[in-house]
PDB file of C-alpha atoms in Angstrom:
ATOM      1  CA  MET B   1     -20.029  28.956 -11.526  1.00  0.00           C
ATOM      2  CA  THR B   2     -21.715  29.684 -14.879  1.00  0.00           C
ATOM      3  CA  SER B   3     -24.288  27.459 -16.570  1.00  0.00           C
ATOM      4  CA  THR B   4     -21.569  26.438 -19.032  1.00  0.00           C
ATOM      5  CA  ASP B   5     -19.373  25.332 -16.120  1.00  0.00           C
ATOM      6  CA  ASN B   6     -22.294  23.351 -14.678  1.00  0.00           C
ATOM      7  CA  ASP B   7     -22.894  21.646 -18.019  1.00  0.00           C
ATOM      8  CA  SER B   8     -19.216  20.757 -18.281  1.00  0.00           C
ATOM      9  CA  ALA B   9     -19.140  19.313 -14.752  1.00  0.00           C
ATOM     10  CA  ALA B  10     -22.210  17.206 -15.489  1.00  0.00           C
ATOM     11  CA  GLN B  11     -20.633  15.843 -18.645  1.00  0.00           C
ATOM     12  CA  HIS B  12     -17.486  14.792 -16.752  1.00  0.00           C
ATOM     13  CA  LYS B  13     -19.280  13.293 -13.740  1.00  0.00           C
ATOM     14  CA  ALA B  14     -18.151   9.739 -13.074  1.00  0.00           C
ATOM     15  CA  PRO B  15     -20.711   7.086 -14.047  1.00  0.00           C
ATOM     16  CA  ALA B  16     -22.619   5.394 -11.238  1.00  0.00           C
ATOM     17  CA  LYS B  17     -20.892   2.314  -9.891  1.00  0.00           C
ATOM     18  CA  ASP B  18     -22.346  -0.983 -11.058  1.00  0.00           C
ATOM     19  CA  PRO B  19     -23.806  -2.571  -7.877  1.00  0.00           C
ATOM     20  CA  TRP B  20     -22.712  -5.992  -9.143  1.00  0.00           C
ATOM     21  CA  ASP B  21     -19.096  -4.915  -9.575  1.00  0.00           C
ATOM     22  CA  LEU B  22     -17.815  -6.730  -6.501  1.00  0.00           C
ATOM     23  CA  PRO B  23     -14.258  -7.287  -5.228  1.00  0.00           C
ATOM     24  CA  ASP B  24     -12.188 -10.432  -5.563  1.00  0.00           C
ATOM     25  CA  VAL B  25     -12.262 -12.115  -2.150  1.00  0.00           C
ATOM     26  CA  SER B  26     -10.784 -15.453  -3.181  1.00  0.00           C
ATOM     27  CA  GLY B  27      -7.534 -14.828  -1.291  1.00  0.00           C
ATOM     28  CA  LEU B  28      -9.110 -13.912   2.044  1.00  0.00           C
ATOM     29  CA  VAL B  29      -9.066 -16.247   5.035  1.00  0.00           C
ATOM     30  CA  VAL B  30     -12.516 -16.843   6.508  1.00  0.00           C
ATOM     31  CA  GLY B  31     -12.953 -17.837  10.134  1.00  0.00           C
ATOM     32  CA  VAL B  32     -16.208 -19.296  11.433  1.00  0.00           C
ATOM     33  CA  LEU B  33     -16.913 -18.870  15.136  1.00  0.00           C
ATOM     34  CA  GLY B  34     -19.297 -21.621  16.107  1.00  0.00           C
ATOM     35  CA  GLY B  35     -17.923 -23.693  13.264  1.00  0.00           C
ATOM     36  CA  THR B  36     -18.800 -26.955  15.007  1.00  0.00           C
ATOM     37  CA  GLY B  37     -22.543 -26.232  14.903  1.00  0.00           C
ATOM     38  CA  PRO B  38     -24.769 -27.102  11.910  1.00  0.00           C
ATOM     39  CA  GLN B  39     -24.913 -23.637  10.335  1.00  0.00           C
ATOM     40  CA  GLY B  40     -21.264 -22.820  10.944  1.00  0.00           C
ATOM     41  CA  LYS B  41     -20.086 -26.195   9.702  1.00  0.00           C
ATOM     42  CA  GLY B  42     -22.304 -25.898   6.631  1.00  0.00           C
ATOM     43  CA  LEU B  43     -20.973 -22.450   5.739  1.00  0.00           C
ATOM     44  CA  ALA B  44     -17.408 -23.626   6.276  1.00  0.00           C
ATOM     45  CA  TYR B  45     -17.995 -26.584   3.962  1.00  0.00           C
ATOM     46  CA  ARG B  46     -19.566 -24.494   1.184  1.00  0.00           C
ATOM     47  CA  LEU B  47     -16.889 -21.788   1.288  1.00  0.00           C
ATOM     48  CA  ALA B  48     -14.070 -24.329   1.357  1.00  0.00           C
ATOM     49  CA  ARG B  49     -15.710 -26.200  -1.507  1.00  0.00           C
ATOM     50  CA  ALA B  50     -15.630 -22.910  -3.446  1.00  0.00           C
ATOM     51  CA  GLY B  51     -11.875 -22.671  -2.846  1.00  0.00           C
ATOM     52  CA  GLN B  52     -11.853 -20.297   0.135  1.00  0.00           C
ATOM     53  CA  LYS B  53      -9.327 -20.799   2.939  1.00  0.00           C
ATOM     54  CA  VAL B  54     -11.435 -21.545   6.028  1.00  0.00           C
ATOM     55  CA  ILE B  55     -10.719 -21.957   9.743  1.00  0.00           C
ATOM     56  CA  VAL B  56     -13.470 -23.245  12.020  1.00  0.00           C
ATOM     57  CA  GLY B  57     -13.463 -22.091  15.610  1.00  0.00           C
ATOM     58  CA  SER B  58     -14.879 -23.420  18.854  1.00  0.00           C
ATOM     59  CA  ARG B  59     -14.394 -22.786  22.540  1.00  0.00           C
ATOM     60  CA  ALA B  60     -12.527 -26.114  22.550  1.00  0.00           C
ATOM     61  CA  ALA B  61      -9.742 -26.435  19.984  1.00  0.00           C
ATOM     62  CA  ASP B  62     -10.036 -30.223  19.849  1.00  0.00           C
ATOM     63  CA  ARG B  63     -13.714 -29.996  18.872  1.00  0.00           C
ATOM     64  CA  ALA B  64     -12.811 -27.491  16.157  1.00  0.00           C
ATOM     65  CA  ARG B  65     -10.073 -29.735  14.797  1.00  0.00           C
ATOM     66  CA  ALA B  66     -12.458 -32.701  14.741  1.00  0.00           C
ATOM     67  CA  ALA B  67     -15.036 -30.658  12.818  1.00  0.00           C
ATOM     68  CA  ALA B  68     -12.375 -29.454  10.376  1.00  0.00           C
ATOM     69  CA  GLU B  69     -11.227 -33.023   9.748  1.00  0.00           C
ATOM     70  CA  GLU B  70     -14.835 -34.041   9.103  1.00  0.00           C
ATOM     71  CA  ILE B  71     -15.311 -31.194   6.599  1.00  0.00           C
ATOM     72  CA  GLY B  72     -11.984 -31.786   4.827  1.00  0.00           C
ATOM     73  CA  LEU B  73     -11.136 -29.539   1.844  1.00  0.00           C
ATOM     74  CA  GLY B  74      -8.169 -28.051   3.664  1.00  0.00           C
ATOM     75  CA  VAL B  75     -10.287 -26.583   6.474  1.00  0.00           C
ATOM     76  CA  GLU B  76      -8.380 -26.032   9.733  1.00  0.00           C
ATOM     77  CA  GLY B  77      -9.684 -26.009  13.291  1.00  0.00           C
ATOM     78  CA  ALA B  78      -8.635 -23.825  16.227  1.00  0.00           C
ATOM     79  CA  ASP B  79     -10.073 -22.239  19.335  1.00  0.00           C
ATOM     80  CA  ASN B  80     -12.162 -19.115  18.793  1.00  0.00           C
ATOM     81  CA  ALA B  81      -9.390 -16.686  19.716  1.00  0.00           C
ATOM     82  CA  GLU B  82      -6.864 -18.169  17.272  1.00  0.00           C
ATOM     83  CA  THR B  83      -9.535 -18.384  14.585  1.00  0.00           C
ATOM     84  CA  ALA B  84     -10.295 -14.681  14.983  1.00  0.00           C
ATOM     85  CA  ARG B  85      -6.626 -13.680  14.952  1.00  0.00           C
ATOM     86  CA  ARG B  86      -5.783 -15.628  11.798  1.00  0.00           C
ATOM     87  CA  SER B  87      -8.812 -14.628   9.724  1.00  0.00           C
ATOM     88  CA  ASP B  88      -9.538 -11.644   7.478  1.00  0.00           C
ATOM     89  CA  ILE B  89     -13.309 -12.164   7.668  1.00  0.00           C
ATOM     90  CA  VAL B  90     -14.938 -13.696  10.728  1.00  0.00           C
ATOM     91  CA  ILE B  91     -18.434 -15.199  10.515  1.00  0.00           C
ATOM     92  CA  VAL B  92     -20.267 -15.351  13.851  1.00  0.00           C
ATOM     93  CA  ALA B  93     -22.460 -18.471  13.886  1.00  0.00           C
ATOM     94  CA  VAL B  94     -22.693 -19.141  17.615  1.00  0.00           C
ATOM     95  CA  PRO B  95     -25.962 -19.852  19.464  1.00  0.00           C
ATOM     96  CA  TRP B  96     -27.845 -16.697  20.438  1.00  0.00           C
ATOM     97  CA  GLU B  97     -27.562 -17.590  24.125  1.00  0.00           C
ATOM     98  CA  GLY B  98     -23.762 -17.289  23.954  1.00  0.00           C
ATOM     99  CA  HIS B  99     -23.560 -14.455  21.422  1.00  0.00           C
ATOM    100  CA  GLY B 100     -22.795 -11.560  23.764  1.00  0.00           C
ATOM    101  CA  ASP B 101     -20.340 -13.407  25.989  1.00  0.00           C
ATOM    102  CA  THR B 102     -18.453 -14.866  23.016  1.00  0.00           C
ATOM    103  CA  LEU B 103     -17.987 -11.517  21.299  1.00  0.00           C
ATOM    104  CA  THR B 104     -17.055  -9.736  24.511  1.00  0.00           C
ATOM    105  CA  SER B 105     -14.321 -12.295  25.165  1.00  0.00           C
ATOM    106  CA  LEU B 106     -12.920 -11.833  21.634  1.00  0.00           C
ATOM    107  CA  ARG B 107     -13.012  -8.042  21.407  1.00  0.00           C
ATOM    108  CA  GLU B 108      -9.244  -7.733  21.135  1.00  0.00           C
ATOM    109  CA  GLU B 109      -8.818 -10.562  18.609  1.00  0.00           C
ATOM    110  CA  LEU B 110     -11.637  -9.155  16.450  1.00  0.00           C
ATOM    111  CA  SER B 111     -10.265  -5.608  16.444  1.00  0.00           C
ATOM    112  CA  GLY B 112      -9.894  -4.383  12.868  1.00  0.00           C
ATOM    113  CA  LYS B 113     -11.605  -7.471  11.439  1.00  0.00           C
ATOM    114  CA  LEU B 114     -14.589  -7.628   9.112  1.00  0.00           C
ATOM    115  CA  VAL B 115     -17.202  -9.437  11.206  1.00  0.00           C
ATOM    116  CA  VAL B 116     -20.254 -11.069   9.623  1.00  0.00           C
ATOM    117  CA  ASP B 117     -23.000 -11.780  12.158  1.00  0.00           C
ATOM    118  CA  CYS B 118     -25.493 -14.447  11.060  1.00  0.00           C
ATOM    119  CA  VAL B 119     -27.097 -15.135  14.440  1.00  0.00           C
ATOM    120  CA  ASN B 120     -30.894 -15.214  14.693  1.00  0.00           C
ATOM    121  CA  PRO B 121     -32.335 -14.364  18.143  1.00  0.00           C
ATOM    122  CA  LEU B 122     -35.256 -16.782  18.378  1.00  0.00           C
ATOM    123  CA  GLY B 123     -37.426 -18.316  21.044  1.00  0.00           C
ATOM    124  CA  PHE B 124     -39.467 -21.511  20.797  1.00  0.00           C
ATOM    125  CA  ASP B 125     -42.700 -22.605  22.474  1.00  0.00           C
ATOM    126  CA  LYS B 126     -45.596 -24.927  21.672  1.00  0.00           C
ATOM    127  CA  LYS B 127     -46.715 -22.535  18.924  1.00  0.00           C
ATOM    128  CA  GLY B 128     -43.329 -22.722  17.189  1.00  0.00           C
ATOM    129  CA  ALA B 129     -40.491 -20.271  16.598  1.00  0.00           C
ATOM    130  CA  TYR B 130     -40.795 -16.556  17.334  1.00  0.00           C
ATOM    131  CA  ALA B 131     -38.433 -13.599  17.116  1.00  0.00           C
ATOM    132  CA  LEU B 132     -36.714 -12.080  20.130  1.00  0.00           C
ATOM    133  CA  LYS B 133     -35.843  -8.370  20.254  1.00  0.00           C
ATOM    134  CA  PRO B 134     -32.406  -7.738  21.792  1.00  0.00           C
ATOM    135  CA  GLU B 135     -31.951  -4.548  23.790  1.00  0.00           C
ATOM    136  CA  GLU B 136     -29.653  -3.187  21.066  1.00  0.00           C
ATOM    137  CA  GLY B 137     -32.269  -3.918  18.380  1.00  0.00           C
ATOM    138  CA  SER B 138     -30.761  -7.018  16.772  1.00  0.00           C
ATOM    139  CA  ALA B 139     -27.926  -9.500  17.116  1.00  0.00           C
ATOM    140  CA  ALA B 140     -25.926  -7.530  14.551  1.00  0.00           C
ATOM    141  CA  GLU B 141     -26.398  -4.270  16.445  1.00  0.00           C
ATOM    142  CA  GLN B 142     -25.381  -6.018  19.660  1.00  0.00           C
ATOM    143  CA  ALA B 143     -22.233  -7.174  17.883  1.00  0.00           C
ATOM    144  CA  ALA B 144     -21.511  -3.632  16.702  1.00  0.00           C
ATOM    145  CA  ALA B 145     -21.953  -2.308  20.232  1.00  0.00           C
ATOM    146  CA  LEU B 146     -19.670  -4.951  21.726  1.00  0.00           C
ATOM    147  CA  LEU B 147     -17.026  -4.666  18.988  1.00  0.00           C
ATOM    148  CA  PRO B 148     -16.410  -0.928  18.502  1.00  0.00           C
ATOM    149  CA  ASP B 149     -13.088  -1.561  16.757  1.00  0.00           C
ATOM    150  CA  SER B 150     -14.478  -4.115  14.277  1.00  0.00           C
ATOM    151  CA  ARG B 151     -16.385  -3.598  11.013  1.00  0.00           C
ATOM    152  CA  VAL B 152     -19.657  -5.391  11.663  1.00  0.00           C
ATOM    153  CA  THR B 153     -22.014  -6.593   8.938  1.00  0.00           C
ATOM    154  CA  ALA B 154     -24.943  -9.019   8.942  1.00  0.00           C
ATOM    155  CA  ALA B 155     -25.579 -11.839   6.450  1.00  0.00           C
ATOM    156  CA  PHE B 156     -26.226 -15.588   5.924  1.00  0.00           C
ATOM    157  CA  HIS B 157     -29.356 -15.680   8.120  1.00  0.00           C
ATOM    158  CA  HIS B 158     -31.781 -17.571   5.888  1.00  0.00           C
ATOM    159  CA  LEU B 159     -29.772 -20.647   4.954  1.00  0.00           C
ATOM    160  CA  SER B 160     -30.700 -24.269   5.574  1.00  0.00           C
ATOM    161  CA  ALA B 161     -27.947 -26.074   7.457  1.00  0.00           C
ATOM    162  CA  VAL B 162     -29.248 -29.334   5.966  1.00  0.00           C
ATOM    163  CA  LEU B 163     -28.719 -28.093   2.405  1.00  0.00           C
ATOM    164  CA  LEU B 164     -25.383 -26.472   3.216  1.00  0.00           C
ATOM    165  CA  GLN B 165     -23.956 -29.719   4.553  1.00  0.00           C
ATOM    166  CA  ASP B 166     -25.321 -32.036   1.849  1.00  0.00           C
ATOM    167  CA  PRO B 167     -22.435 -32.920  -0.524  1.00  0.00           C
ATOM    168  CA  GLU B 168     -24.908 -34.187  -3.148  1.00  0.00           C
ATOM    169  CA  ILE B 169     -26.324 -30.691  -3.627  1.00  0.00           C
ATOM    170  CA  GLU B 170     -24.269 -28.709  -6.106  1.00  0.00           C
ATOM    171  CA  ALA B 171     -25.964 -25.299  -5.808  1.00  0.00           C
ATOM    172  CA  ILE B 172     -27.764 -23.501  -2.988  1.00  0.00           C
ATOM    173  CA  ASP B 173     -30.595 -21.670  -4.750  1.00  0.00           C
ATOM    174  CA  THR B 174     -30.991 -18.565  -2.598  1.00  0.00           C
ATOM    175  CA  ASP B 175     -30.111 -14.924  -2.094  1.00  0.00           C
ATOM    176  CA  VAL B 176     -28.242 -13.660   0.967  1.00  0.00           C
ATOM    177  CA  MET B 177     -29.367 -10.374   2.506  1.00  0.00           C
ATOM    178  CA  VAL B 178     -26.275  -8.341   3.466  1.00  0.00           C
ATOM    179  CA  LEU B 179     -26.485  -5.362   5.817  1.00  0.00           C
ATOM    180  CA  GLY B 180     -23.813  -2.959   6.994  1.00  0.00           C
ATOM    181  CA  GLU B 181     -22.647   0.608   7.366  1.00  0.00           C
ATOM    182  CA  ALA B 182     -19.728   0.783   4.911  1.00  0.00           C
ATOM    183  CA  ARG B 183     -20.305   0.003   1.247  1.00  0.00           C
ATOM    184  CA  ALA B 184     -16.879  -1.599   0.830  1.00  0.00           C
ATOM    185  CA  ASP B 185     -17.527  -4.005   3.707  1.00  0.00           C
ATOM    186  CA  VAL B 186     -20.988  -4.908   2.429  1.00  0.00           C
ATOM    187  CA  GLU B 187     -19.633  -5.560  -1.061  1.00  0.00           C
ATOM    188  CA  THR B 188     -16.914  -7.808   0.338  1.00  0.00           C
ATOM    189  CA  VAL B 189     -19.555  -9.913   2.080  1.00  0.00           C
ATOM    190  CA  GLN B 190     -21.736  -9.912  -1.031  1.00  0.00           C
ATOM    191  CA  ALA B 191     -18.769 -11.217  -2.998  1.00  0.00           C
ATOM    192  CA  LEU B 192     -18.114 -13.897  -0.375  1.00  0.00           C
ATOM    193  CA  ALA B 193     -21.726 -15.084  -0.606  1.00  0.00           C
ATOM    194  CA  GLY B 194     -21.398 -15.180  -4.377  1.00  0.00           C
ATOM    195  CA  ARG B 195     -18.502 -17.617  -4.098  1.00  0.00           C
ATOM    196  CA  ILE B 196     -21.029 -20.302  -3.125  1.00  0.00           C
ATOM    197  CA  THR B 197     -22.638 -21.833  -6.201  1.00  0.00           C
ATOM    198  CA  GLY B 198     -26.240 -20.683  -6.592  1.00  0.00           C
ATOM    199  CA  MET B 199     -26.032 -17.806  -4.123  1.00  0.00           C
ATOM    200  CA  ARG B 200     -26.053 -14.042  -4.555  1.00  0.00           C
ATOM    201  CA  GLY B 201     -25.307 -11.436  -1.920  1.00  0.00           C
ATOM    202  CA  VAL B 202     -27.843  -8.595  -2.066  1.00  0.00           C
ATOM    203  CA  PHE B 203     -27.492  -5.294  -0.208  1.00  0.00           C
ATOM    204  CA  ALA B 204     -30.447  -4.995   2.200  1.00  0.00           C
ATOM    205  CA  GLY B 205     -29.777  -1.814   4.193  1.00  0.00           C
ATOM    206  CA  ARG B 206     -27.967  -0.569   7.257  1.00  0.00           C
ATOM    207  CA  LEU B 207     -27.558  -2.497  10.489  1.00  0.00           C
ATOM    208  CA  ARG B 208     -30.617  -0.758  11.935  1.00  0.00           C
ATOM    209  CA  ASN B 209     -32.640  -2.934   9.537  1.00  0.00           C
ATOM    210  CA  ALA B 210     -31.122  -6.203  10.748  1.00  0.00           C
ATOM    211  CA  HIS B 211     -33.900  -7.085  13.197  1.00  0.00           C
ATOM    212  CA  GLN B 212     -36.508  -7.880  10.562  1.00  0.00           C
ATOM    213  CA  VAL B 213     -33.978  -9.877   8.532  1.00  0.00           C
ATOM    214  CA  GLU B 214     -33.036 -11.946  11.579  1.00  0.00           C
ATOM    215  CA  SER B 215     -36.705 -12.303  12.578  1.00  0.00           C
ATOM    216  CA  LEU B 216     -37.785 -13.636   9.183  1.00  0.00           C
ATOM    217  CA  VAL B 217     -36.111 -16.927  10.067  1.00  0.00           C
ATOM    218  CA  ALA B 218     -39.050 -17.641  12.398  1.00  0.00           C
ATOM    219  CA  ASN B 219     -41.360 -17.425   9.381  1.00  0.00           C
ATOM    220  CA  LEU B 220     -39.115 -19.673   7.313  1.00  0.00           C
ATOM    221  CA  ILE B 221     -39.128 -22.273  10.088  1.00  0.00           C
ATOM    222  CA  SER B 222     -42.940 -22.260   9.922  1.00  0.00           C
ATOM    223  CA  VAL B 223     -42.801 -22.652   6.131  1.00  0.00           C
ATOM    224  CA  ASN B 224     -40.368 -25.546   6.415  1.00  0.00           C
ATOM    225  CA  ARG B 225     -42.431 -27.386   8.998  1.00  0.00           C
ATOM    226  CA  ARG B 226     -45.671 -27.064   7.053  1.00  0.00           C
ATOM    227  CA  TYR B 227     -44.256 -27.978   3.652  1.00  0.00           C
ATOM    228  CA  LYS B 228     -41.455 -30.340   4.710  1.00  0.00           C
ATOM    229  CA  ALA B 229     -39.022 -28.009   2.908  1.00  0.00           C
ATOM    230  CA  HIS B 230     -35.729 -26.159   3.290  1.00  0.00           C
ATOM    231  CA  ALA B 231     -36.959 -22.770   2.129  1.00  0.00           C
ATOM    232  CA  GLY B 232     -34.714 -19.887   1.108  1.00  0.00           C
ATOM    233  CA  LEU B 233     -35.283 -16.446  -0.389  1.00  0.00           C
ATOM    234  CA  ARG B 234     -34.951 -14.885  -3.836  1.00  0.00           C
ATOM    235  CA  VAL B 235     -35.137 -11.139  -4.479  1.00  0.00           C
ATOM    236  CA  THR B 236     -36.771 -10.382  -7.829  1.00  0.00           C
ATOM    237  CA  ASP B 237     -35.956  -7.640 -10.359  1.00  0.00           C
ATOM    238  CA  VAL B 238     -32.360  -7.059  -9.215  1.00  0.00           C
TER     239      VAL B 238
END
């Protein structure tokens, strides 16, 4: 190729994609595994309030239906398996202690789904919260190992369940760190986070970087206890 050819190719190179050019996710059904717990219920409420179709899941369908009725806004309740089957995006908000067993039991139902893991592996003692290090590296990497036929991402770790569930609060002033392997999947989750008033979804790396994102929750718990707050995060200059 001559220098003239190189110049011509450079002139016709497609412009870089705007990182804030995100897809429309308003028509996707979002399932929340662990949707009867504080974080899951809070996310379900905020997404439904933004107009998203939401199904909350639980091991017991009656508990899920009760939680859905409490949330309102058209939210439905079902057992975890039905929730996974009926959803386009599945948020995993179960307790860390049941994380592996829950995902293993739903491997078939979660096949082909976009899975968003927001579980924080934490321990607690008299000194407060501290991060645990799963064998796979993080909760998100454990999910990816257990769900080889799913598209696993990580997000929604640093959110206050108290703020999420408070109907008097209009906007949740925070950024959501989103991690994943495929840009399209990450951007879908970023867009979902952006549906919640006050939030942005910000790309924060591959799943191998999920451990420090999950672990930071231990620091935020310390902040909240000292300052009687519900701290979140903002990323500057982006």
